[in-house]
Amino acid sequence: MTGPAGAGGPSVALEPVGRGNRRAVLALELSPEQQGFVASNAESLAEARRDREAIARAVSVDGRAVGFLMYSAPEDDDEAIIYRLMIDRREQGKGLGRAAVAKVLEEIAGLGRIRSVSICYEPQNEAARSLYASLGFVETGLDEDDEMIAVLELAHGRSDA
């Protein structure tokens, strides 16, 4: 229906999760068949409060929360990890997940020190596999929790040598 972000795709913004949008993020829902694939937003936000490296973002369209994602980009590392992404069940199929990943990749690349981005997902989550592969992520194998790891090398990573 829509193309990639920036090419006629939906206009998605990433916003820090805070007082103004926390309730909306907590109200987002997955479809029943997806619920085993992603931790709840409540669990993720609690994790973000405990983990200083976790960066939580509301995925918004026209100021309305339609999804949630979380990543880390430790200052002492050149790899970022996207470890949560969900789009509300009522908003799926509109290209918002793809646009959200494209937007977070821009945000991560803007840090200037990140050379690769990894993401993990349940191997049986075909929607995630297809989405990430279409954005250039390459599967590298299963982690210790039997989740698939996929990695995207950022072509514009800086060389400080």
Short mmCIF file of C-alpha atoms in Angstrom, two decimals:
data_model
loop_
_atom_site.label_atom_id
_atom_site.label_comp_id
_atom_site.label_asym_id
_atom_site.label_seq_id
_atom_site.Cartn_x
_atom_site.Cartn_y
_atom_site.Cartn_z
CA MET A 1 0.00 0.00 0.00
CA THR A 2 2.71 2.47 0.93
CA GLY A 3 6.36 2.69 0.08
CA PRO A 4 9.32 3.03 2.39
CA ALA A 5 9.49 6.03 4.67
CA GLY A 6 10.60 9.04 2.71
CA ALA A 7 9.23 7.58 -0.53
CA GLY A 8 5.52 8.17 -0.09
CA GLY A 9 5.37 6.11 3.10
CA PRO A 10 3.52 7.12 6.24
CA SER A 11 4.81 10.09 8.22
CA VAL A 12 6.02 8.52 11.46
CA ALA A 13 7.72 10.29 14.35
CA LEU A 14 9.56 8.80 17.31
CA GLU A 15 8.93 10.51 20.63
CA PRO A 16 10.36 9.85 24.08
CA VAL A 17 7.84 8.08 26.29
CA GLY A 18 6.78 10.43 29.07
CA ARG A 19 3.87 11.82 30.98
CA GLY A 20 2.06 13.03 27.86
CA ASN A 21 2.00 9.72 25.97
CA ARG A 22 2.71 6.96 28.52
CA ARG A 23 -0.97 6.05 28.97
CA ALA A 24 -1.46 5.85 25.18
CA VAL A 25 1.61 3.60 24.82
CA LEU A 26 0.32 1.32 27.58
CA ALA A 27 -3.07 1.07 25.82
CA LEU A 28 -1.55 -0.24 22.56
CA GLU A 29 -2.39 -3.86 21.78
CA LEU A 30 -0.93 -6.67 19.72
CA SER A 31 -3.13 -9.04 17.76
CA PRO A 32 -3.73 -12.30 19.65
CA GLU A 33 -1.40 -14.31 17.40
CA GLN A 34 1.48 -11.87 18.07
CA GLN A 35 1.25 -11.74 21.86
CA GLY A 36 3.88 -14.43 22.41
CA PHE A 37 6.39 -12.60 20.23
CA VAL A 38 6.90 -9.31 22.12
CA ALA A 39 7.00 -8.32 25.79
CA SER A 40 4.16 -6.05 26.88
CA ASN A 41 4.72 -2.32 26.76
CA ALA A 42 4.23 -2.19 30.54
CA GLU A 43 7.08 -4.71 30.98
CA SER A 44 9.24 -2.82 28.51
CA LEU A 45 8.71 0.55 30.21
CA ALA A 46 9.51 -1.00 33.60
CA GLU A 47 12.69 -2.43 32.07
CA ALA A 48 13.57 0.98 30.61
CA ARG A 49 13.29 2.52 34.09
CA ARG A 50 15.82 -0.01 35.45
CA ASP A 51 18.20 0.02 32.47
CA ARG A 52 19.98 3.35 31.87
CA GLU A 53 20.94 2.29 28.34
CA ALA A 54 17.36 1.55 27.24
CA ILE A 55 15.86 4.19 24.98
CA ALA A 56 12.06 3.95 24.80
CA ARG A 57 10.18 5.63 21.96
CA ALA A 58 6.51 6.02 21.14
CA VAL A 59 5.84 5.52 17.44
CA SER A 60 3.48 8.35 16.51
CA VAL A 61 1.49 9.49 13.52
CA ASP A 62 0.04 13.00 13.70
CA GLY A 63 0.81 13.12 17.44
CA ARG A 64 -1.09 9.88 18.13
CA ALA A 65 0.74 6.84 19.54
CA VAL A 66 0.42 3.88 17.17
CA GLY A 67 3.35 1.78 18.37
CA PHE A 68 6.32 1.41 20.65
CA LEU A 69 9.98 0.56 20.25
CA MET A 70 13.00 0.35 22.47
CA TYR A 71 16.69 0.19 21.68
CA SER A 72 20.09 0.66 23.25
CA ALA A 73 23.21 2.26 21.85
CA PRO A 74 25.82 2.12 24.63
CA GLU A 75 28.33 4.94 24.47
CA ASP A 76 31.22 2.49 24.75
CA ASP A 77 30.10 0.32 21.82
CA ASP A 78 29.70 0.70 18.08
CA GLU A 79 26.67 -1.62 17.94
CA ALA A 80 23.08 -0.68 18.71
CA ILE A 81 20.37 -3.18 19.52
CA ILE A 82 16.68 -2.76 18.74
CA TYR A 83 14.96 -5.06 21.16
CA ARG A 84 11.32 -4.06 21.11
CA LEU A 85 9.02 -3.08 18.28
CA MET A 86 5.27 -3.27 18.20
CA ILE A 87 2.53 -1.58 16.21
CA ASP A 88 -1.01 -1.54 17.59
CA ARG A 89 -3.17 -4.26 16.08
CA ARG A 90 -5.60 -1.65 14.69
CA GLU A 91 -2.76 0.14 12.87
CA GLN A 92 -1.00 -2.82 11.27
CA GLY A 93 -0.75 -3.25 7.52
CA LYS A 94 -0.18 0.45 6.88
CA GLY A 95 3.62 0.43 6.62
CA LEU A 96 4.06 1.90 10.11
CA GLY A 97 6.43 -0.81 11.36
CA ARG A 98 8.69 -0.34 8.37
CA ALA A 99 8.57 3.45 8.75
CA ALA A 100 9.31 3.16 12.49
CA VAL A 101 12.37 0.98 11.88
CA ALA A 102 13.58 3.35 9.16
CA LYS A 103 13.13 6.28 11.57
CA VAL A 104 14.98 4.59 14.45
CA LEU A 105 17.81 3.64 12.06
CA GLU A 106 18.10 7.36 11.19
CA GLU A 107 18.18 8.23 14.89
CA ILE A 108 20.83 5.59 15.59
CA ALA A 109 22.93 6.59 12.57
CA GLY A 110 22.76 10.19 13.76
CA LEU A 111 24.77 9.19 16.83
CA GLY A 112 27.75 8.95 14.47
CA ARG A 113 29.55 6.11 16.24
CA ILE A 114 27.33 3.14 15.48
CA ARG A 115 28.54 0.75 12.77
CA SER A 116 25.93 -2.00 13.07
CA VAL A 117 22.44 -2.52 14.41
CA SER A 118 21.13 -5.88 15.57
CA ILE A 119 17.63 -7.03 16.27
CA CYS A 120 16.22 -10.24 17.74
CA TYR A 121 12.89 -11.90 17.07
CA GLU A 122 11.17 -15.24 17.44
CA PRO A 123 12.15 -17.40 14.44
CA GLN A 124 8.50 -18.26 13.77
CA ASN A 125 7.55 -14.56 13.52
CA GLU A 126 7.39 -14.42 9.73
CA ALA A 127 6.14 -10.82 9.66
CA ALA A 128 9.22 -9.66 11.59
CA ARG A 129 11.56 -11.78 9.47
CA SER A 130 10.14 -10.34 6.26
CA LEU A 131 10.17 -6.74 7.52
CA TYR A 132 13.76 -6.81 8.74
CA ALA A 133 15.05 -8.64 5.65
CA SER A 134 13.38 -6.01 3.43
CA LEU A 135 15.33 -3.32 5.30
CA GLY A 136 18.66 -5.10 4.78
CA PHE A 137 19.05 -7.00 8.06
CA VAL A 138 20.86 -10.32 7.61
CA GLU A 139 20.13 -13.25 9.90
CA THR A 140 23.23 -14.51 11.72
CA GLY A 141 21.76 -17.32 13.83
CA LEU A 142 19.99 -17.99 17.11
CA ASP A 143 20.95 -16.49 20.45
CA GLU A 144 21.00 -18.28 23.81
CA ASP A 145 17.22 -17.75 24.12
CA ASP A 146 16.60 -19.32 20.68
CA GLU A 147 15.68 -15.95 19.18
CA MET A 148 16.89 -15.11 15.70
CA ILE A 149 19.56 -12.41 15.51
CA ALA A 150 19.69 -10.22 12.41
CA VAL A 151 22.30 -7.53 11.80
CA LEU A 152 22.40 -4.46 9.58
CA GLU A 153 25.78 -2.90 8.81
CA LEU A 154 25.46 0.87 8.54
CA ALA A 155 27.21 1.92 5.34
CA HIS A 156 27.85 5.42 6.61
CA GLY A 157 29.57 4.38 9.85
CA ARG A 158 32.38 6.83 10.56
CA SER A 159 35.98 5.81 10.45
CA ASP A 160 37.86 7.44 13.27
CA ALA A 161 41.16 5.92 12.20
#
